[in-house]
Short mmCIF file of C-alpha atoms in Angstrom, two decimals:
data_model
loop_
_atom_site.label_atom_id
_atom_site.label_comp_id
_atom_site.label_asym_id
_atom_site.label_seq_id
_atom_site.Cartn_x
_atom_site.Cartn_y
_atom_site.Cartn_z
CA MET M 1 125.25 17.77 8.25
CA GLY M 2 124.08 16.65 11.61
CA SER M 3 120.70 17.42 13.05
CA PRO M 4 120.35 20.85 14.57
CA GLY M 5 120.94 21.30 18.29
CA ARG M 6 118.33 22.29 20.87
CA ALA M 7 119.44 25.89 20.80
CA GLU M 8 119.18 26.05 17.05
CA ARG M 9 115.75 24.43 17.09
CA GLY M 10 114.61 26.91 19.74
CA GLY M 11 115.99 29.84 17.75
CA TRP M 12 114.21 28.67 14.64
CA ARG M 13 110.94 28.33 16.41
CA GLY M 14 111.41 31.80 17.93
CA GLY M 15 112.28 33.26 14.55
CA TRP M 16 109.26 31.67 12.95
CA ARG M 17 106.98 33.08 15.58
CA GLY M 18 108.56 36.54 15.24
CA GLY M 19 108.17 36.47 11.48
CA TRP M 20 104.54 35.51 11.76
CA THR M 21 103.91 38.38 14.16
CA LEU M 22 105.58 40.76 11.72
CA LEU M 23 103.37 39.54 8.91
CA LEU M 24 100.28 40.08 11.01
CA TRP M 25 101.42 43.60 11.89
CA VAL M 26 102.11 44.45 8.25
CA ALA M 27 98.70 43.11 7.28
CA ALA M 28 97.02 45.14 10.00
CA VAL M 29 98.78 48.29 8.88
CA GLY M 30 97.76 47.55 5.32
CA LEU M 31 94.13 47.17 6.34
CA ALA M 32 94.29 50.33 8.37
CA VAL M 33 95.72 52.23 5.42
CA ALA M 34 93.12 50.77 3.12
CA ASP M 35 90.39 51.59 5.64
CA GLY M 36 91.82 55.11 5.98
CA ARG M 37 91.37 55.61 2.28
CA ARG M 38 87.71 54.68 2.62
CA VAL M 39 87.01 56.99 5.67
CA ARG M 40 87.81 60.47 4.39
CA PRO M 41 87.89 63.59 6.56
CA PRO M 42 84.47 65.32 6.83
CA ARG M 43 83.67 67.57 3.93
CA CYS M 44 82.25 71.06 4.21
CA PRO M 45 78.46 70.69 4.73
CA ALA M 46 76.01 71.73 2.05
CA GLY M 47 75.13 75.39 2.37
CA CYS M 48 78.48 76.20 3.97
CA THR M 49 81.78 77.51 2.67
CA CYS M 50 84.93 76.21 4.36
CA THR M 51 88.61 77.09 4.34
CA LYS M 52 91.32 75.37 6.34
CA ASP M 53 90.27 76.91 9.69
CA ASN M 54 86.98 78.68 9.00
CA ALA M 55 83.40 77.87 8.00
CA LEU M 56 80.53 80.13 6.89
CA CYS M 57 76.97 78.78 6.68
CA GLU M 58 74.01 80.50 5.06
CA ASN M 59 70.51 79.30 4.21
CA VAL M 60 70.77 76.07 6.20
CA ARG M 61 67.80 74.65 8.11
CA SER M 62 69.72 73.17 11.05
CA VAL M 63 73.22 73.05 12.47
CA PRO M 64 75.25 70.53 10.40
CA HIS M 65 77.25 67.87 12.22
CA THR M 66 79.97 67.19 9.62
CA PHE M 67 82.44 70.06 9.98
CA PRO M 68 86.16 69.29 9.85
CA SER M 69 87.41 68.84 13.41
CA ASP M 70 90.15 71.47 13.02
CA VAL M 71 87.72 74.36 12.40
CA VAL M 72 88.65 77.36 14.55
CA SER M 73 86.02 79.90 13.48
CA LEU M 74 82.38 79.21 12.58
CA LEU M 75 79.76 81.70 11.37
CA PHE M 76 76.01 81.14 10.88
CA THR M 77 74.11 84.06 9.40
CA ALA M 78 70.73 84.51 7.68
CA ASN M 79 69.67 80.91 8.28
CA SER M 80 66.15 79.62 8.82
CA PHE M 81 66.55 77.32 11.84
CA ASP M 82 65.06 78.47 15.17
CA LEU M 83 66.53 75.88 17.55
CA ILE M 84 70.02 74.92 18.62
CA ASP M 85 69.81 71.34 19.81
CA GLU M 86 72.03 69.59 22.35
CA ASP M 87 75.61 68.71 21.34
CA ALA M 88 75.16 70.78 18.19
CA PHE M 89 78.91 71.42 17.96
CA LEU M 90 80.27 68.16 19.30
CA GLY M 91 83.57 67.12 17.71
CA LEU M 92 84.96 70.65 17.30
CA PRO M 93 87.54 70.75 20.10
CA HIS M 94 89.54 73.57 18.48
CA LEU M 95 86.62 75.94 17.87
CA GLU M 96 87.44 79.39 19.31
CA TYR M 97 84.97 81.72 17.56
CA LEU M 98 81.27 80.95 17.10
CA PHE M 99 78.94 83.51 15.54
CA ILE M 100 75.21 82.65 15.29
CA GLU M 101 73.85 86.02 14.21
CA ASN M 102 70.80 87.34 12.36
CA ASN M 103 69.03 84.00 12.43
CA GLN M 104 65.69 83.05 13.96
CA ILE M 105 66.93 81.33 17.11
CA ALA M 106 64.16 81.22 19.71
CA ALA M 107 65.30 78.27 21.85
CA ILE M 108 68.61 76.75 22.87
CA SER M 109 69.19 73.38 24.53
CA PRO M 110 70.94 73.53 27.93
CA TYR M 111 73.65 71.34 26.40
CA ALA M 112 73.90 73.05 23.01
CA PHE M 113 77.51 74.14 23.53
CA ARG M 114 78.75 71.09 25.40
CA GLY M 115 82.36 70.26 24.62
CA LEU M 116 83.41 73.73 23.41
CA LYS M 117 86.15 74.11 26.03
CA ALA M 118 88.35 76.20 23.73
CA LEU M 119 85.64 78.71 22.74
CA ILE M 120 86.71 82.30 23.33
CA HIS M 121 84.01 84.36 21.58
CA LEU M 122 80.31 83.49 21.33
CA SER M 123 77.77 85.68 19.56
CA LEU M 124 74.02 85.03 19.59
CA ALA M 125 73.22 88.57 18.50
CA TYR M 126 70.03 89.56 16.66
CA ASN M 127 67.94 86.44 17.12
CA ASN M 128 64.53 85.83 18.75
CA LEU M 129 65.75 84.79 22.18
CA GLU M 130 63.60 85.69 25.17
CA THR M 131 65.55 83.62 27.68
CA LEU M 132 68.50 81.26 27.99
CA PRO M 133 68.57 77.88 29.75
CA ARG M 134 70.31 77.82 33.10
CA ASP M 135 74.05 77.10 32.96
CA VAL M 136 74.13 76.96 29.15
CA PHE M 137 77.71 78.29 29.36
CA LYS M 138 78.81 75.69 31.90
CA GLY M 139 82.25 74.22 31.13
CA MET M 140 83.20 77.06 28.76
CA GLU M 141 85.97 78.41 30.96
CA ALA M 142 87.88 80.03 28.07
CA LEU M 143 85.07 82.46 27.19
CA THR M 144 86.09 86.11 27.17
CA LYS M 145 83.20 87.58 25.13
CA VAL M 146 79.45 86.88 24.85
CA ASP M 147 77.22 88.98 22.58
CA LEU M 148 73.45 88.86 23.17
CA ARG M 149 72.45 92.16 21.59
CA GLY M 150 69.33 92.44 19.49
CA ASN M 151 67.27 89.80 21.30
CA ASN M 152 64.02 90.28 23.24
CA LEU M 153 65.27 89.05 26.59
CA ILE M 154 62.73 88.82 29.41
CA CYS M 155 64.67 89.62 32.55
CA ASP M 156 62.62 87.50 34.92
CA CYS M 157 63.53 84.75 37.37
CA LYS M 158 64.42 82.34 34.56
CA LEU M 159 67.28 84.69 33.69
CA LYS M 160 68.47 85.38 37.24
CA TRP M 161 71.20 82.78 36.78
CA LEU M 162 72.68 84.85 33.92
CA VAL M 163 72.97 87.91 36.15
CA GLU M 164 74.70 85.78 38.79
CA TRP M 165 77.00 84.33 36.11
CA MET M 166 77.86 87.80 34.80
CA HIS M 167 79.12 88.77 38.26
CA HIS M 168 81.39 85.72 38.55
CA THR M 169 82.78 85.22 35.02
CA ASN M 170 85.78 86.78 33.34
CA ALA M 171 83.81 87.11 30.11
CA THR M 172 82.39 90.48 29.08
CA LEU M 173 78.90 91.10 27.69
CA ASP M 174 77.79 93.99 25.51
CA GLU M 175 74.98 96.13 26.94
CA ILE M 176 71.68 94.27 26.78
CA TYR M 177 68.27 95.85 27.38
CA CYS M 178 65.40 94.00 29.01
CA ASN M 179 62.20 93.57 27.04
CA GLY M 180 60.25 92.71 30.20
CA PRO M 181 58.77 92.05 32.70
CA PRO M 182 57.31 95.50 33.50
CA ILE M 183 59.45 95.90 36.63
CA HIS M 184 62.63 95.64 34.52
CA GLN M 185 61.31 96.88 31.16
CA GLY M 186 63.97 98.97 29.39
CA LYS M 187 66.63 98.41 32.03
CA LYS M 188 70.11 97.16 31.20
CA LEU M 189 70.56 93.54 32.13
CA ASN M 190 74.17 94.43 32.95
CA ASP M 191 72.98 96.79 35.72
CA LEU M 192 70.79 94.22 37.49
CA LEU M 193 71.93 92.37 40.59
CA PRO M 194 70.83 88.95 41.88
CA HIS M 195 68.75 90.61 44.61
CA SER M 196 66.90 92.58 41.90
CA PHE M 197 64.83 89.43 41.35
CA ASP M 198 62.05 88.25 43.68
CA CYS M 199 62.00 84.61 42.65
CA ILE M 200 60.51 82.84 45.64
CA THR M 201 56.84 82.07 45.23
CA THR M 202 54.61 80.03 47.51
CA GLU M 203 51.61 77.76 47.35
CA PHE M 204 49.38 75.71 49.62
CA ALA M 205 49.57 72.11 48.45
CA SER M 206 47.07 69.46 49.54
CA TYR M 207 48.73 67.27 52.17
CA GLN M 208 46.15 65.29 54.14
CA SER M 209 42.38 64.88 53.94
CA LEU M 210 40.53 64.24 57.20
CA LYS M 211 37.45 62.05 57.38
CA PHE M 212 35.19 64.43 59.25
CA GLU M 213 33.27 67.68 58.98
CA SER M 214 34.04 70.52 61.36
CA ILE M 215 33.01 74.07 62.13
CA SER M 216 36.19 75.48 63.69
CA VAL M 217 39.88 74.62 64.04
CA GLU M 218 42.56 75.77 66.50
CA ALA M 219 46.32 75.09 66.69
CA PHE M 220 48.12 75.32 70.02
CA THR M 221 51.28 74.41 71.96
CA PHE M 222 51.24 72.45 75.20
CA ALA M 223 54.30 71.08 77.02
CA THR M 224 56.48 71.96 73.98
CA ASP M 225 54.32 69.81 71.67
CA ARG M 226 52.04 71.13 68.94
CA TYR M 227 48.41 70.06 68.58
CA VAL M 228 45.30 70.79 66.55
CA VAL M 229 41.68 70.61 67.66
CA PHE M 230 38.61 70.54 65.41
CA ALA M 231 35.06 71.17 66.64
CA GLN M 232 32.65 68.65 65.07
CA PRO M 233 29.03 69.76 65.55
CA PHE M 234 27.38 66.68 64.05
CA ALA M 235 29.56 64.13 65.83
CA GLY M 236 29.48 66.20 69.01
CA THR M 237 33.22 66.06 69.71
CA CYS M 238 36.36 68.08 70.07
CA SER M 239 38.86 66.06 68.03
CA PHE M 240 42.51 66.58 68.97
CA LEU M 241 45.26 65.65 66.50
CA GLU M 242 49.01 65.37 66.98
CA TRP M 243 51.87 65.21 64.50
CA ASP M 244 53.41 61.80 63.92
CA HIS M 245 57.13 62.49 63.44
CA VAL M 246 57.72 59.03 61.92
CA GLU M 247 54.76 58.66 59.56
CA MET M 248 54.80 62.39 58.82
CA ASN M 249 51.06 62.92 59.12
CA PHE M 250 48.44 63.95 61.67
CA ARG M 251 46.91 61.27 63.88
CA THR M 252 44.25 61.19 66.61
CA TYR M 253 45.45 62.32 70.04
CA ASP M 254 42.26 62.52 72.13
CA THR M 255 38.61 63.62 72.06
CA ILE M 256 36.15 65.44 74.27
CA GLN M 257 32.57 64.24 73.93
CA SER M 258 30.01 67.03 73.79
CA THR M 259 26.78 68.06 72.08
CA SER M 260 26.37 70.30 68.99
CA THR M 261 29.91 71.59 69.45
CA VAL M 262 30.73 74.90 67.76
CA VAL M 263 34.06 75.93 69.33
CA CYS M 264 36.82 74.02 71.15
CA LYS M 265 39.14 76.75 72.41
CA PRO M 266 42.44 75.71 74.04
CA MET M 267 44.01 77.93 76.68
CA VAL M 268 47.30 77.27 78.51
CA ILE M 269 47.71 78.86 81.95
CA ASP M 270 50.72 78.10 84.18
CA ASN M 271 51.54 74.97 82.16
CA HIS M 272 47.99 73.66 82.52
CA LEU M 273 45.81 73.05 79.46
CA PHE M 274 42.19 74.16 79.58
CA VAL M 275 39.65 73.73 76.79
CA ILE M 276 36.52 75.87 76.60
CA VAL M 277 33.85 73.84 74.82
CA ALA M 278 31.01 75.94 73.43
CA GLN M 279 27.77 74.08 72.63
CA LEU M 280 24.50 75.16 71.04
CA PHE M 281 22.53 72.86 73.36
CA GLY M 282 23.15 71.63 76.87
CA GLY M 283 25.28 74.53 78.00
CA SER M 284 29.00 75.17 77.55
CA HIS M 285 31.77 73.72 79.69
CA ILE M 286 35.45 74.00 80.61
CA TYR M 287 37.77 71.00 80.63
CA LYS M 288 41.26 70.57 82.05
CA ARG M 289 43.91 68.12 80.90
CA ASP M 290 44.76 65.73 83.74
CA SER M 291 48.37 64.74 83.03
CA SER M 292 48.41 61.89 85.56
CA ALA M 293 45.23 60.33 84.16
CA ASN M 294 46.14 61.37 80.60
CA LYS M 295 42.63 62.60 79.82
CA PHE M 296 40.36 65.67 79.85
CA ILE M 297 38.22 66.24 82.93
CA LYS M 298 35.30 68.66 83.08
CA ILE M 299 35.93 71.19 85.82
CA GLN M 300 33.32 73.89 85.26
CA ASP M 301 30.02 74.81 83.61
CA ILE M 302 29.42 78.19 82.01
CA ASP M 303 26.38 80.21 83.09
CA ILE M 304 23.61 79.13 80.73
CA LEU M 305 21.57 82.26 81.52
CA ARG M 306 24.25 84.51 79.97
CA ILE M 307 25.56 82.21 77.25
CA ARG M 308 22.62 80.75 75.34
CA LYS M 309 23.90 80.45 71.77
CA PRO M 310 27.70 80.78 71.66
CA ASN M 311 29.26 81.50 68.30
CA ASP M 312 32.91 82.42 68.93
CA ILE M 313 35.53 82.44 71.71
CA GLU M 314 38.66 84.53 72.07
CA THR M 315 41.39 84.10 74.72
CA PHE M 316 43.81 86.85 75.73
CA MET M 317 46.00 88.22 78.51
CA ILE M 318 45.99 91.76 79.91
CA HIS M 319 48.75 92.80 82.34
CA GLY M 320 49.52 89.20 83.21
CA GLU M 321 45.91 88.16 83.82
CA SER M 322 44.10 85.55 81.69
CA PHE M 323 40.67 86.15 80.13
CA PHE M 324 38.35 84.69 77.56
CA VAL M 325 35.27 86.16 75.94
CA ILE M 326 32.32 84.34 74.39
CA ALA M 327 30.28 85.97 71.63
CA ASP M 328 26.62 85.05 72.08
CA SER M 329 24.36 85.12 69.01
CA SER M 330 20.97 84.66 70.70
CA LYS M 331 18.36 87.35 71.29
CA ALA M 332 18.37 86.70 75.03
CA GLY M 333 22.08 86.06 75.67
CA SER M 334 25.00 88.43 76.29
CA THR M 335 28.55 88.47 75.02
CA THR M 336 30.52 87.91 78.22
CA VAL M 337 34.12 88.24 79.47
CA TYR M 338 35.43 85.66 81.96
CA LYS M 339 38.59 85.90 84.06
CA TRP M 340 40.86 83.27 85.61
CA ASN M 341 41.22 83.76 89.38
CA GLY M 342 43.61 80.93 90.11
CA ASN M 343 40.94 78.33 90.75
CA GLY M 344 38.49 78.78 87.89
CA PHE M 345 36.97 81.12 85.35
CA TYR M 346 34.42 83.57 86.64
CA PHE M 347 32.18 86.25 85.24
CA HIS M 348 34.02 89.54 84.73
CA GLN M 349 31.97 91.75 82.42
CA SER M 350 28.93 91.62 80.18
CA LEU M 351 29.19 93.44 76.84
CA HIS M 352 26.05 94.81 75.17
CA PRO M 353 23.32 92.15 75.59
CA TRP M 354 20.76 91.03 73.00
CA TYR M 355 22.66 92.13 69.92
CA ARG M 356 23.18 88.66 68.47
CA ASP M 357 26.97 88.87 68.24
CA THR M 358 28.55 86.46 65.77
CA ASP M 359 32.26 87.06 66.35
CA VAL M 360 34.70 88.66 68.77
CA GLU M 361 38.29 89.63 67.99
CA TYR M 362 40.96 90.65 70.51
CA LEU M 363 43.69 92.98 69.27
CA GLU M 364 45.89 95.84 70.38
CA ILE M 365 45.41 99.30 68.88
CA SER M 366 48.14 101.79 69.74
CA ASN M 367 49.42 99.30 72.34
CA LYS M 368 46.07 99.26 74.15
CA PRO M 369 43.82 96.16 74.46
CA HIS M 370 40.67 96.25 72.33
CA LEU M 371 37.79 94.01 71.34
CA ILE M 372 35.81 94.21 68.10
CA LEU M 373 32.37 92.63 68.17
CA SER M 374 30.57 91.65 64.97
CA SER M 375 26.80 91.43 65.03
CA SER M 376 23.96 90.52 62.72
CA SER M 377 21.96 93.48 64.04
CA GLN M 378 24.43 96.38 64.00
CA ARG M 379 27.80 97.57 62.70
CA PRO M 380 31.00 96.18 64.27
CA VAL M 381 31.61 97.77 67.67
CA VAL M 382 35.09 98.61 69.02
CA TYR M 383 35.72 98.35 72.78
CA GLN M 384 38.84 99.65 74.57
CA TRP M 385 40.25 98.41 77.87
CA ASN M 386 39.86 100.87 80.73
CA ARG M 387 42.93 100.33 82.89
CA GLY M 388 41.43 102.08 85.91
CA LEU M 389 38.15 100.16 85.90
CA LYS M 390 39.78 96.99 84.54
CA GLU M 391 37.03 96.45 82.01
CA PHE M 392 36.15 97.30 78.42
CA ASP M 393 34.44 100.57 77.45
CA ARG M 394 32.66 101.11 74.17
CA ARG M 395 34.84 103.35 71.99
CA THR M 396 33.29 103.54 68.54
CA ASP M 397 31.90 101.48 65.69
CA ILE M 398 33.03 100.86 62.13
CA PRO M 399 30.85 102.96 59.81
CA ASP M 400 29.16 101.78 56.60
CA MET M 401 29.73 98.10 57.42
CA GLU M 402 26.40 96.35 58.03
CA ASP M 403 25.95 92.59 58.30
CA VAL M 404 29.58 91.79 59.12
CA PHE M 405 29.86 88.17 60.19
CA SER M 406 33.41 88.31 61.59
CA VAL M 407 36.49 90.52 61.95
CA LYS M 408 40.10 89.25 61.99
CA HIS M 409 43.23 91.38 62.24
CA PHE M 410 46.78 91.16 60.89
CA ARG M 411 49.87 93.34 60.77
CA VAL M 412 52.29 94.18 57.98
CA LYS M 413 55.49 95.92 59.08
CA GLY M 414 53.74 97.14 62.21
CA GLU M 415 50.72 98.53 60.36
CA LEU M 416 47.34 97.24 61.59
CA PHE M 417 44.74 95.87 59.16
CA ILE M 418 41.46 94.00 59.59
CA CYS M 419 39.54 91.59 57.34
CA LEU M 420 35.76 91.90 57.58
CA THR M 421 33.66 88.96 56.34
CA ARG M 422 30.24 89.44 54.81
CA PHE M 423 27.96 86.66 53.61
CA ILE M 424 26.15 88.95 51.18
CA GLY M 425 27.92 91.86 49.51
CA ASP M 426 31.64 92.62 49.58
CA SER M 427 34.09 91.56 52.24
CA LYS M 428 36.67 94.24 52.98
CA VAL M 429 40.18 94.96 54.15
CA MET M 430 40.57 98.08 56.28
CA HIS M 431 43.61 99.90 57.65
CA TRP M 432 43.96 101.69 61.00
CA ASP M 433 45.22 105.19 60.23
CA GLY M 434 45.73 106.21 63.86
CA ALA M 435 42.20 107.49 64.40
CA MET M 436 39.86 105.13 62.57
CA PHE M 437 39.65 102.15 60.20
CA LYS M 438 39.61 103.12 56.53
CA GLU M 439 38.77 100.90 53.58
CA VAL M 440 41.69 99.57 51.55
CA GLN M 441 40.20 96.88 49.32
CA THR M 442 36.93 95.04 48.61
CA PHE M 443 36.34 91.42 47.59
CA PRO M 444 33.14 89.92 46.12
CA SER M 445 32.13 87.37 48.73
CA ARG M 446 28.68 85.93 48.19
CA GLY M 447 28.30 82.96 50.52
CA SER M 448 31.41 83.72 52.60
CA MET M 449 31.54 82.94 56.30
CA VAL M 450 35.30 83.23 56.76
CA PHE M 451 37.78 85.79 55.48
CA GLN M 452 40.87 85.01 57.47
CA PRO M 453 44.32 86.60 57.35
CA VAL M 454 47.25 84.22 57.71
CA SER M 455 50.89 85.22 58.26
CA ILE M 456 53.74 82.79 57.59
CA GLY M 457 57.19 84.28 57.97
CA GLY M 458 57.31 87.31 55.70
CA TRP M 459 54.30 86.21 53.65
CA HIS M 460 50.80 87.48 54.39
CA TYR M 461 47.65 85.90 53.00
CA ALA M 462 43.91 86.36 53.21
CA VAL M 463 41.81 83.23 52.69
CA LEU M 464 38.27 83.93 51.52
CA GLY M 465 35.98 80.92 51.87
CA SER M 466 32.64 80.44 50.18
CA ASP M 467 29.70 78.05 50.39
CA TYR M 468 29.07 78.44 46.65
CA SER M 469 32.50 78.47 44.97
CA LEU M 470 36.17 77.63 45.42
CA THR M 471 38.06 79.18 48.30
CA GLN M 472 40.25 82.09 47.15
CA VAL M 473 43.73 82.67 48.53
CA TYR M 474 45.13 86.19 48.20
CA GLN M 475 48.73 87.20 48.86
CA TRP M 476 49.82 90.58 50.14
CA ASP M 477 51.74 92.62 47.58
CA THR M 478 54.08 94.86 49.56
CA ASN M 479 54.77 97.17 46.62
CA ARG M 480 51.07 97.81 46.01
CA SER M 481 49.96 97.54 49.67
CA ARG M 482 47.05 95.29 48.77
CA PHE M 483 46.13 91.65 48.26
CA VAL M 484 46.47 90.01 44.85
CA PRO M 485 45.04 86.64 43.74
CA SER M 486 47.34 83.73 44.53
CA GLN M 487 45.51 80.40 44.16
CA GLU M 488 42.25 78.50 44.71
CA LEU M 489 41.54 75.74 47.23
CA ASN M 490 38.87 73.12 46.70
CA ILE M 491 37.24 72.85 50.11
CA GLN M 492 33.51 72.70 50.77
CA ALA M 493 31.91 75.33 53.02
CA PRO M 494 35.04 76.33 54.98
CA ARG M 495 34.48 77.82 58.43
CA GLY M 496 37.93 78.42 59.82
CA PHE M 497 41.69 78.17 59.19
CA ALA M 498 44.69 77.73 61.46
CA VAL M 499 48.45 77.64 60.91
CA LEU M 500 50.75 75.06 62.50
CA PHE M 501 54.57 75.18 62.46
CA ILE M 502 56.29 71.84 63.10
CA ASP M 503 59.44 69.99 62.00
CA ASN M 504 60.50 72.97 59.87
CA ARG M 505 57.24 72.68 57.96
CA VAL M 506 54.16 74.87 57.87
CA PHE M 507 50.60 73.59 57.55
CA LEU M 508 47.32 75.35 56.90
CA LEU M 509 44.43 73.50 58.53
CA ALA M 510 40.94 74.07 57.19
CA SER M 511 37.62 73.15 58.76
CA SER M 512 34.81 72.15 56.40
CA PHE M 513 31.16 72.30 57.42
CA LYS M 514 29.87 70.18 54.53
CA GLY M 515 32.80 67.96 53.55
CA LYS M 516 36.15 66.61 54.62
CA SER M 517 38.35 68.95 56.61
CA GLN M 518 41.68 69.50 54.92
CA ILE M 519 45.36 70.03 55.69
CA TYR M 520 47.57 71.93 53.25
CA GLU M 521 51.33 72.37 53.34
CA HIS M 522 52.85 75.77 52.71
CA LEU M 523 55.57 75.33 50.08
CA MET M 524 58.20 77.75 48.85
CA ILE M 525 59.16 77.46 45.19
CA ASP M 526 62.27 79.04 43.66
CA LEU M 527 61.32 80.17 40.16
CA SER M 528 64.93 80.77 39.23
CA VAL M 529 65.83 77.08 39.43
#
């Protein structure tokens, strides 16, 4: 025979290669078969009884992970485990019925049921569950029935998500009764609505510490910008701060040099900024912001014969006219009202002299302007504006309230309340009943020189400072119509607080007489998340 042709040689080579590939494939199949003999399907776990589609487990200490993958129904009953860990049923894509009943389950991982997309019926009945993790049923779109009976569910904010889920799912739940909190005790969880839960709480979080002591603080708006001014008695300055929108903190804006400063009171009239600077020595003065020179210029002195020892300043408007009043705490001075006449501030009225007034508060009672003066020598005195005489007349005093250092007012749903600060004894909250102020609540307040109400949106607080202990923050409970403890602030010898709204944030500014003044941010926290 002759030698094979090219085509024949090529065919042989191709056949050889094909045969070799076939041998490799046969070998691979053989190995796979052999390997398949070694890896057997999962057996029924110890403590469980299994049939083709079902499994029953009793007296096991944890959820086994070796069930056959074709299990359709799975029952755990009378077992000793108290936790269902994450991915506890992974690898059971056909599972439709899962009963975990009469066990001791107290906690469930948020991802305990991950992967159970075919599950139709889930029972966690008669366990020790007080709550369920948020979105524990996420991804289980086939669910038509969930049984949570026989647990001690606490229907608080941590379970609000379940109520929301119940109103958006196609699954049904048997009637479940709440085991708490008191507001929902004994109610059916099925009857609750998302708005049945009050889950927004608040707190004042430390934001910025300032490197100076101060005795008062004021927040104000000028030319659409927001500012803060602290009175520093030891440094002898009014320190103005502005908000840095880039660095997101408060920075120095300007200062007014003075002596033994006790109050720096801003007042905006016809787009002009005035600052009344009250001093213990050297008289008190009024400054005006010169926009062209970009600085404060002193424009007026305050009569030193009337104002000898200023302690507080209040600004207000009555029928379109601008006033301020200075409370004088000396034996020889007089609390005095001044009025703006277009060119300056001039004496308008002297209120009871020689009573050593410590604080003055402007407020409206029954839509009429009033002043309340606090004094170290008598009970707080209430003055009412006489429209005909255009001055204040003494109306009454507040009985059984001696040694009140200051009075500050606030309103809740139109109702008028006042906070009265006492250094020794109890500070008080009182309510105007249409004829007089009546006591609502008392607070132990040894060493307190400020008890200041603060309103932020729909939240109302009272901040009780102390020279001897932590500052107490109380929050108004609308249901009980009284303040309840909220938190403590660590600030030394606080003397005043102010609220500033800026860049969709809210800050509480605190002056400290014996330490660093502080800035806190008001935060809202959703307890249901």
